[in-house]
Amino acid sequence: MREHLLNYITYCETFFIKMKPTFERLPKDVVPVHYELHFTPNLADFTFTGSSKIQIKINQDIDRITLNSVDLKISDVLVKLENGEVIKSTETVNITESEIANFLFEKLLPKSDNASLEMSFEGELNDKMKGFYRSKYLSHPELEERYACCTQFEATDARRCFPCWDEPAIKATFNISMTIPQDRVGLSNMPMIEEIKHDNKLKTLKFSTSPIMSTYLVAMVVGEYDFVEGNSDDGVHIRVFTPVGKKDQGLFALEVATKVLPYFKDYFQIAYPLPKLDLIAIQSFAAGAMENWGLITYRETMVLVDKENTSLIRKQNIALTIAHEIGHQWFGNLVTMYWWNNLWLNESYASFVEFLCVNHLFPEYDIWTQFLTDMYTPALDADCLENSHPIEVEVNNPSEIDEIFDEISYNKGASVIRMLHNYLGDDDFKKGMNLYLTKYQYRNTVTENLWECLEEASGKIVRNIMRTWVEQKGFPKVKVIQNVQEDNHRRLVLEQTKFTADNSLDEKSFWMIPISISTPKSENAFTTVLDKKEIEITIENVSANDWIKINPSTIGFFRTQYTSEMLEKFVPAIKNLSIPPLDRLGLHDDLFALVQNGSNSTVESLKLIKSYSNEDNYTVWSSISTSLSKLKNILSHTDLTDKFNAFGKHLFTPLSEKLGWESKPDETHLETLLRSLILGKLVSFKDEKTCEEAKRRFYLHKEGKQILPADLRMTCYRGVLQNADEKVYNEMLELYRATDLHEEKDRISRALGSMSDITLLQKVIQFAMSEEVRTQDAVFVIASVAINPVGRDLTWNFFKENWKILLDQYSGGFLLTRLVKHVTENFASEEKSVEIEKFFKHHEFAGAERTVQQSIETVRLNCKWLQRDIAEIREFLKDY
Ligand code: BES
Ligand code: ZN
């Protein structure tokens, strides 16, 4: 046995496999019932002290209590028994790697239903945007540098703020109080019930008792804020907190939130259970937003709307984000996943219902079409990789938990729920959700519980179908292997196989696929659940020239491969727009995916794209643009960039001439989005006329003569920066410094990466790492350089040289995975993939392991794609 172990260790060392500490779940011999927590943050020296009284249940006689704690100094630990007896702890043993504290007692603690565990603790208000952390801001109007403090606990960082049973299934109630300066606002999950002013310029705020909830949803904020307030129809007090002097920027969020609450109340048939809901903009914030019960925290750009300076696409994202986090108040907060392997129950549902809700509130957004480009396609792209993972995936270590906040848990999860919603119909789906939420409220669930409720409500098979989507990675390709016209009907043979990014065969995987088919004569010509490898079906009332669309509205989570003869039949319908937008989008997107995995040729898809010349739908163009960017990226490793730019100009110019630069008086939301997309594309294809106009408008804007509409700013900034010299670069920095709107700072700093001068790009990276850019934003500035072919090597080298600083800054957060992905995945050669692999073998990036593997795989796929199709593409581009 020992020998075995030694061999194994040598094996691991040889291959640089570092064994991660095993994480054990907390013992359940002692569990909390209620926490009384008091905090005193010190905003001058960035420390805090706290004390807790936790009502506990001791399930058996025991001489130690184990709970989670990290980076806290704990003292005065004792247990008070029901009879008043006090048993002091003799020692606290912290096990840092396991994020655990063990309190040892000299005397056995007797089994008890009502004991009290009491202690004091202190910690740092850190600058890592997790746990209890500090957030820098400039005061209004003096512009003094000051700090607020706030919490971000999901997934496993409540333990950095107070010692606790930090697992989602160990729910308890909370009474929170805080002592803070009198001139600061203090907020928590629940409404304040008492304010006591002290002589020393401090005050103590006490908040009412929370419902039974998970630790990761506890929240506090202390700082200087203004707010706007209102009541939702159903009587919930809603406030939106903004930086001082900017309360108008909270009005849009307030309006949305007051409508979202009643919408969900009606949809789920359960009222929001708290008396208040606060939304607050936090200057330093790692994620986009966080659903803390009753106190939702947001990045500024995810909640603040400035009348003149906020673009429509941002406003739309803000509406989605608000709906997402409010959706969590039911999915996640009221009913919580049992353990993080079921994270998808939280995130997929919130990601699905945000679209349901925004579709209801803002029909003009046509948001379900945008679901395809925002959620569905990125999910398919991520999930065809060998290094993808099942929606439900085993996780133990905190860094493993962090890494699954990804396209699979969010996008694939939301996409398969959309498919399920469609299969069950809205009524039964709603009924099932209501059953689930009612049955499990204030408790925890596993996926199985959801299937049960949906089956009960609908009387349809759910479990057997959904298990094939949730428990295995990947998704199918449905291929038409026979297509025969007989009289007035068509006989088709469909076959399912796994869709793989490298087109490798996988015989083992199999899905139960709800599938439907449409024709020009019938939106719903055929429906079934494809539960075999192969089926033969007959579609009635079809003539020989009719197209047959598999997966109408692109609802099913799979790719479709047609015969070329069938594909050709779509061309007239694409040209005259007689087939619906969701289908036009799906046809292009499926074919392009088949191009990337080598089933079809790139030129075939470029020819299909040319038949979209009359296309007027924003989202269809957005999908085509994304595909062209992928192609442009691999071609940037060749001499074909100019030719490809010419192709792009040719494709987009007619549309830009139709749309112009000026918005029409009563144009639709989608027309505005389309204009900024198309002009943006023309800038990226280096179209001279567009770039010139962009410059002209930029300088009018800069000189205060004619304000640029927010929707066109990114386009103009890029247009100006593409050929910028140092003078222009500095002008941009001036603009960056002049604005105090986070959105505008993002826009400028992310445009900087489009410059063509390598010395200036070097400066951009230095700028990103400077005090002037918040760490949460730097990742995206660096990414903007990395995705520019001129900056690609530069950024990768910077990353390799500064890995220690970057790792320290971003460790254990999802920003780390974003950074790793952006700086690595755009290469396209075997040597680079080997280099990346080697680097990460020698430098451990905990929490980015899967991302690294995905990047290496992507680089190899890029390389193969290029080798496979380059000659043919060269030939095709000759005409441009
Ligand atoms: N629960 C998450 C926040 C979160 C993300 C916590 C990652 C821990 C790690 C929240 O509900 C969320 O999903 N936020 C999104 C924005 C949303 C609109 C998709 C985010 O932060 O990106
Ligand atoms: Zn979420």
mmCIF file of C-alpha atoms and ligand atoms in Angstrom, residues 291 324-325 328 346-347 350-351 410, ligand 2:
data_model
loop_
_atom_site.group_PDB
_atom_site.id
_atom_site.type_symbol
_atom_site.label_atom_id
_atom_site.label_comp_id
_atom_site.label_asym_id
_atom_site.label_seq_id
_atom_site.Cartn_x
_atom_site.Cartn_y
_atom_site.Cartn_z
ATOM 1 C CA GLU A 291 -28.630 38.468 -5.806
ATOM 2 C CA HIS A 324 -31.988 38.015 -13.548
ATOM 3 C CA GLU A 325 -31.129 38.999 -9.990
ATOM 4 C CA HIS A 328 -32.985 34.654 -8.085
ATOM 5 C CA ASN A 346 -29.851 28.770 -9.667
ATOM 6 C CA GLU A 347 -28.126 30.241 -12.663
ATOM 7 C CA ALA A 350 -32.421 33.007 -13.474
ATOM 8 C CA SER A 351 -30.903 33.213 -16.968
ATOM 9 C CA TYR A 410 -25.615 29.783 -17.490
HETATM 10 ZN ZN ZN B 2 -27.231 34.598 -11.448
#
